[in-house]
Amino acid sequence: MKQILGMKWLNELVGDFLSLIGADLESRLGGGIQFFLYDVIKITILLCVLIYLISYIQSYFPPERSKKILGHFHGIWANCIAALLGTVTPFCSCSSIPLFIGFTSAGLPLGVTFSFLISSPMVDVGSLILLMSIFGTKVAIIYVMLGLVVAVIGGTLIEKFHMEDQVEEFIRKASAVGIDSSSLTQKERLIYAKDQVLETLKKVFPYIVIGVGIGAVIHNWIPQSFVEGILGRKNPFGVMLATIVGIPLYADTFGTISIAEALLYKGAQLGTVLAFMLGVTTLSLPSLIMLKKAIKTKLLVVFITICVVGIVIVGYLFNLMQGMIL
């Protein structure tokens, strides 16, 4: 699976093309250009295919239908279903927040909506496929399973804290608007999926280019000893550092995967690079600013704390398992 999704043939094709035009692939510049072109093309292809397939599936689950599904479950089962629904919804935290607000204003339990909010950017199907392409099936599956556990536990804890009063009043008093979800034709679903590909690619592609560019610099110019010293086994605080560094950034899995790949290649530990990815995708600064408009400071602090603790634990677990799963 890793060989198929990793598109090694594409890397060879890019290398042959660069050699044909006279580039020295053994040099830092030539190697960097090969890394950049290969990863940009590979990630863009995977992005388009994944968005198309997932958007087609999403066409059967509009927000109002998702609300009805969640309304049939109670207790921890509702948190589990919300976390699972998060895996087939938007790819970044900012685009998840409007859905979170809609679910909350519809009267769903606060803990259930937070399970969705944590899961949506952390463990979407796109991250599963991309991680399989870079790190292999074992890493990807364990990553998703642990992400779902964090989402379920996080939502359950918030429910236990009874913090409904920490949601802004305009959301609590908003009445759910019933949307007429007339069934789409097969052609309309395909058009919807295509439009989602174009819209998402337009928003995400600049972050792919930036992320791959940073990855290429790390891969070909940053000394291995430097990365190992900060994010390797010798630094027991590497996971916490990577999580904190990731929070101010804004990107999704597609924008961070190349950075993670380059860091791992240079000697960073697996759990440390995954903690960095989780920090970027789950707790990006723009998404926290948006979320602050919907909830009060106390609940925001609890949400951030739960996510940071969960990410750090996941990072250290992966570091412990690295020798067994890579």
Coordinates of C-alpha atoms in Angstrom, one line a residue:
M1 CA 0.0 0.0 0.0
K2 CA 2.8 2.4 0.9
Q3 CA 4.5 1.7 -2.5
I4 CA 1.3 2.4 -4.4
L5 CA 0.3 5.6 -2.5
G6 CA 3.9 6.7 -2.2
M7 CA 4.1 6.9 -6.0
K8 CA 7.8 6.0 -6.2
W9 CA 7.4 5.8 -10.0
L10 CA 6.6 9.5 -10.0
N11 CA 9.8 10.3 -8.1
E12 CA 11.8 8.4 -10.7
L13 CA 9.9 10.1 -13.5
V14 CA 10.6 13.6 -12.0
G15 CA 14.3 12.5 -11.5
D16 CA 14.6 11.4 -15.2
F17 CA 13.1 14.6 -16.4
L18 CA 15.5 16.8 -14.3
S19 CA 18.5 14.7 -15.4
L20 CA 17.3 15.1 -19.0
I21 CA 17.4 18.9 -18.7
G22 CA 20.9 18.8 -17.1
A23 CA 20.1 19.1 -13.4
D24 CA 22.6 17.4 -10.9
L25 CA 20.4 15.3 -8.6
E26 CA 23.3 14.7 -6.3
S27 CA 23.6 18.4 -5.5
R28 CA 21.6 20.1 -2.8
L29 CA 19.8 22.3 -5.3
G30 CA 19.0 19.4 -7.7
G31 CA 17.9 17.1 -4.9
G32 CA 15.7 19.9 -3.4
I33 CA 14.0 20.6 -6.8
Q34 CA 13.3 16.9 -7.2
F35 CA 11.8 16.6 -3.7
F36 CA 9.7 19.8 -4.3
L37 CA 8.3 18.7 -7.7
Y38 CA 7.7 15.1 -6.6
D39 CA 5.9 16.0 -3.4
V40 CA 3.8 18.9 -4.9
I41 CA 2.6 16.7 -7.7
K42 CA 2.0 13.6 -5.5
I43 CA 0.1 15.5 -2.8
T44 CA -2.0 17.4 -5.4
I45 CA -3.0 14.2 -7.1
L46 CA -3.9 12.6 -3.8
L47 CA -5.8 15.7 -2.7
C48 CA -7.9 15.9 -5.8
V49 CA -8.8 12.2 -5.7
L50 CA -9.6 12.2 -2.0
I51 CA -11.6 15.4 -2.0
Y52 CA -13.6 14.1 -5.0
L53 CA -14.4 10.7 -3.3
I54 CA -15.1 12.2 0.2
S55 CA -17.2 15.1 -1.2
Y56 CA -19.3 12.5 -3.1
I57 CA -19.9 10.6 0.2
Q58 CA -20.6 13.9 2.0
S59 CA -23.4 14.7 -0.5
Y60 CA -25.4 11.9 1.2
F61 CA -24.7 13.5 4.7
P62 CA -25.7 17.2 4.6
P63 CA -25.4 19.0 8.0
E64 CA -29.1 18.6 8.8
R65 CA -28.9 14.8 8.2
S66 CA -25.8 14.6 10.4
K67 CA -27.7 16.4 13.2
K68 CA -30.5 13.8 13.0
I69 CA -28.0 11.0 13.1
L70 CA -26.2 12.4 16.2
G71 CA -29.6 13.0 17.8
H72 CA -30.3 9.3 17.9
F73 CA -27.3 8.5 20.1
H74 CA -26.7 9.3 23.8
G75 CA -23.8 9.2 26.2
I76 CA -20.4 8.1 25.1
W77 CA -21.9 6.5 22.0
A78 CA -22.9 9.9 20.8
N79 CA -19.3 11.1 21.2
C80 CA -18.0 8.1 19.2
I81 CA -20.5 8.8 16.4
A82 CA -19.6 12.5 16.4
A83 CA -15.8 11.6 16.2
L84 CA -16.5 9.2 13.4
L85 CA -18.5 11.9 11.5
G86 CA -15.6 14.2 11.9
T87 CA -13.5 11.9 9.7
V88 CA -15.6 12.6 6.6
T89 CA -15.9 16.3 7.1
P90 CA -13.7 19.3 6.2
F91 CA -9.9 19.0 6.2
C92 CA -8.9 21.9 8.5
S93 CA -10.0 23.2 11.8
C94 CA -11.3 26.6 10.4
S95 CA -13.8 24.9 8.1
S96 CA -15.0 22.6 10.9
I97 CA -16.0 25.5 13.2
P98 CA -19.1 26.6 11.3
L99 CA -20.4 23.0 11.5
F100 CA -19.6 22.9 15.2
I101 CA -21.6 26.1 15.7
G102 CA -24.5 24.7 13.7
F103 CA -24.6 21.5 15.8
T104 CA -24.4 23.4 19.0
S105 CA -27.2 25.8 18.1
A106 CA -29.3 22.8 17.1
G107 CA -29.2 21.7 20.7
L108 CA -26.8 18.8 20.5
P109 CA -24.9 18.1 23.8
L110 CA -21.8 20.3 24.1
G111 CA -19.5 17.3 24.6
V112 CA -20.7 15.6 21.5
T113 CA -20.1 18.7 19.4
F114 CA -16.6 19.0 20.8
S115 CA -15.8 15.4 19.9
F116 CA -16.7 16.3 16.4
L117 CA -14.6 19.5 16.5
I118 CA -11.5 17.7 17.7
S119 CA -11.9 14.8 15.3
S120 CA -12.6 16.7 12.1
P121 CA -9.2 18.3 11.5
M122 CA -7.2 15.6 13.4
V123 CA -8.3 12.4 11.8
D124 CA -10.0 13.0 8.4
V125 CA -9.8 10.3 5.7
G126 CA -7.3 12.5 3.8
S127 CA -4.8 12.3 6.7
L128 CA -5.2 8.5 6.8
I129 CA -4.4 8.1 3.1
L130 CA -1.5 10.6 3.2
L131 CA 0.1 9.0 6.2
M132 CA -0.2 5.6 4.6
S133 CA 1.7 7.1 1.6
I134 CA 4.5 8.4 3.7
F135 CA 4.8 6.3 6.9
G136 CA 2.9 3.1 6.0
T137 CA -0.4 1.4 6.9
K138 CA 0.4 0.6 10.6
V139 CA 1.3 4.2 11.5
A140 CA -1.7 5.6 9.7
I141 CA -4.2 3.3 11.3
I142 CA -2.8 3.7 14.8
Y143 CA -2.7 7.5 14.3
V144 CA -6.4 7.6 13.4
M145 CA -7.4 5.3 16.2
L146 CA -5.5 7.4 18.8
G147 CA -7.0 10.6 17.3
L148 CA -10.5 9.2 17.7
V149 CA -9.8 8.2 21.3
V150 CA -8.6 11.8 22.0
A151 CA -11.7 13.2 20.4
V152 CA -14.1 10.9 22.4
I153 CA -12.3 11.4 25.7
G154 CA -12.0 15.2 25.1
G155 CA -15.7 15.5 24.3
T156 CA -16.7 13.3 27.3
L157 CA -14.6 15.4 29.7
I158 CA -16.1 18.6 28.4
E159 CA -19.6 17.1 28.9
K160 CA -18.7 16.1 32.5
F161 CA -17.6 19.7 33.3
H162 CA -21.1 21.0 32.4
M163 CA -19.8 24.1 30.7
E164 CA -22.9 24.9 28.6
D165 CA -22.9 28.4 30.0
Q166 CA -19.5 29.0 28.4
V167 CA -21.1 29.0 24.9
E168 CA -21.9 32.4 23.7
E169 CA -25.5 33.4 24.2
F170 CA -26.3 34.1 20.5
I171 CA -25.4 30.5 19.7
R172 CA -27.4 29.0 22.6
K173 CA -30.5 31.0 21.7
A174 CA -30.2 30.4 18.0
S175 CA -32.9 28.1 16.6
A176 CA -32.0 25.3 14.3
V177 CA -33.0 26.1 10.8
G178 CA -34.5 23.2 9.0
I179 CA -33.0 22.8 5.5
D180 CA -34.9 21.0 2.8
S181 CA -32.5 18.2 1.9
S182 CA -34.2 17.1 -1.3
S183 CA -32.4 14.1 -2.8
L184 CA -29.7 15.0 -5.3
T185 CA -29.4 13.2 -8.6
Q186 CA -26.3 11.2 -9.4
K187 CA -25.2 14.0 -11.8
E188 CA -25.7 16.7 -9.2
R189 CA -23.6 14.7 -6.7
L190 CA -20.7 14.3 -9.2
I191 CA -20.9 18.1 -10.0
Y192 CA -20.9 18.9 -6.3
A193 CA -17.8 16.6 -5.8
K194 CA -16.0 18.3 -8.7
D195 CA -16.8 21.8 -7.4
Q196 CA -15.5 20.8 -3.9
V197 CA -12.2 19.7 -5.5
L198 CA -11.8 23.0 -7.3
E199 CA -12.8 25.1 -4.3
T200 CA -10.6 23.1 -1.8
L201 CA -7.6 23.0 -4.2
K202 CA -7.8 26.8 -4.6
K203 CA -7.6 27.3 -0.8
V204 CA -5.2 24.5 0.0
F205 CA -2.7 24.6 -2.9
P206 CA -0.7 27.6 -1.6
Y207 CA -0.1 25.8 1.7
I208 CA 1.0 22.7 -0.1
V209 CA 3.6 24.7 -2.0
I210 CA 4.8 26.4 1.2
G211 CA 4.8 23.2 3.2
V212 CA 6.7 21.2 0.5
G213 CA 9.1 24.1 0.1
I214 CA 9.9 24.1 3.8
G215 CA 10.2 20.3 3.6
A216 CA 12.7 20.6 0.7
V217 CA 14.9 23.0 2.6
I218 CA 14.9 20.7 5.7
H219 CA 15.5 17.6 3.5
N220 CA 18.5 19.1 1.6
W221 CA 20.0 22.0 3.6
I222 CA 19.3 21.5 7.4
P223 CA 22.1 19.3 9.0
Q224 CA 20.8 16.0 10.4
S225 CA 22.6 16.6 13.7
F226 CA 20.7 19.8 14.2
V227 CA 17.3 18.1 13.8
E228 CA 18.3 15.2 15.9
G229 CA 19.5 17.5 18.7
I230 CA 16.1 19.3 18.9
L231 CA 13.6 16.6 17.9
G232 CA 15.5 13.4 18.3
R233 CA 15.8 10.9 21.1
K234 CA 18.2 13.0 23.1
N235 CA 15.6 15.7 23.7
P236 CA 12.9 14.3 26.0
F237 CA 10.9 17.6 25.5
G238 CA 10.8 17.3 21.7
V239 CA 7.2 16.3 21.5
M240 CA 6.0 19.2 23.7
L241 CA 8.2 21.6 21.7
A242 CA 6.9 20.4 18.3
T243 CA 3.3 20.7 19.5
I244 CA 3.8 24.3 20.7
V245 CA 5.6 25.3 17.5
G246 CA 2.8 23.9 15.4
I247 CA 0.0 25.9 17.1
P248 CA 0.7 29.3 15.6
L249 CA 0.8 27.9 12.1
Y250 CA -2.1 27.4 9.8
A251 CA -2.3 24.5 7.4
D252 CA -3.9 21.1 7.0
T253 CA -2.5 17.6 6.7
F254 CA -1.7 18.2 3.0
G255 CA 0.4 21.3 3.9
T256 CA 2.3 19.7 6.7
I257 CA 3.0 16.2 5.5
S258 CA 6.1 17.1 3.5
I259 CA 7.6 18.9 6.6
A260 CA 6.9 15.8 8.7
E261 CA 8.5 13.6 6.1
A262 CA 11.6 15.7 5.9
L263 CA 12.0 15.9 9.7
L264 CA 11.7 12.2 10.0
Y265 CA 14.3 11.7 7.3
K266 CA 16.6 14.0 9.2
G267 CA 16.4 12.0 12.4
A268 CA 13.3 13.5 14.3
Q269 CA 11.3 10.9 16.1
L270 CA 8.0 9.7 14.6
G271 CA 5.8 10.8 17.5
T272 CA 7.5 14.2 17.5
V273 CA 6.7 14.9 13.9
L274 CA 3.2 13.7 14.3
A275 CA 2.7 15.9 17.3
F276 CA 3.8 18.8 15.1
M277 CA 1.2 17.9 12.5
L278 CA -1.5 17.6 15.1
G279 CA -0.6 20.9 16.6
V280 CA -0.9 22.6 13.2
T281 CA -4.1 20.9 12.1
T282 CA -6.0 20.8 15.4
L283 CA -5.0 24.0 17.2
S284 CA -4.1 26.5 14.5
L285 CA -4.2 30.1 15.7
P286 CA -6.8 31.3 13.1
S287 CA -9.2 28.5 14.1
L288 CA -8.8 29.4 17.8
I289 CA -9.6 33.0 17.0
M290 CA -12.7 31.9 15.2
L291 CA -13.7 29.6 18.0
K292 CA -13.3 32.4 20.5
K293 CA -16.2 34.1 18.8
A294 CA -18.4 31.1 19.7
I295 CA -17.3 30.1 23.2
K296 CA -16.0 31.9 26.3
T297 CA -12.4 32.0 27.5
K298 CA -12.8 29.3 30.2
L299 CA -14.1 26.7 27.7
L300 CA -11.5 27.7 25.1
V301 CA -8.8 27.1 27.7
V302 CA -10.2 23.7 28.6
F303 CA -10.5 22.8 24.9
I304 CA -6.8 23.8 24.2
T305 CA -5.6 22.0 27.3
I306 CA -7.4 18.7 26.4
C307 CA -6.0 18.9 22.9
V308 CA -2.5 19.7 23.9
V309 CA -2.4 16.9 26.5
G310 CA -3.9 14.5 24.1
I311 CA -1.4 15.4 21.3
V312 CA 1.6 15.1 23.7
I313 CA 0.5 11.7 24.9
V314 CA -0.1 10.5 21.3
G315 CA 3.4 11.8 20.4
Y316 CA 5.2 10.0 23.2
L317 CA 3.2 6.8 22.5
F318 CA 4.4 6.9 18.9
N319 CA 8.0 7.5 20.0
L320 CA 7.8 4.4 22.2
M321 CA 6.3 2.3 19.3
Q322 CA 8.5 3.7 16.5
G323 CA 10.8 0.7 16.4
M324 CA 7.8 -1.7 16.1
I325 CA 5.7 0.1 13.5
L326 CA 8.3 1.7 11.1

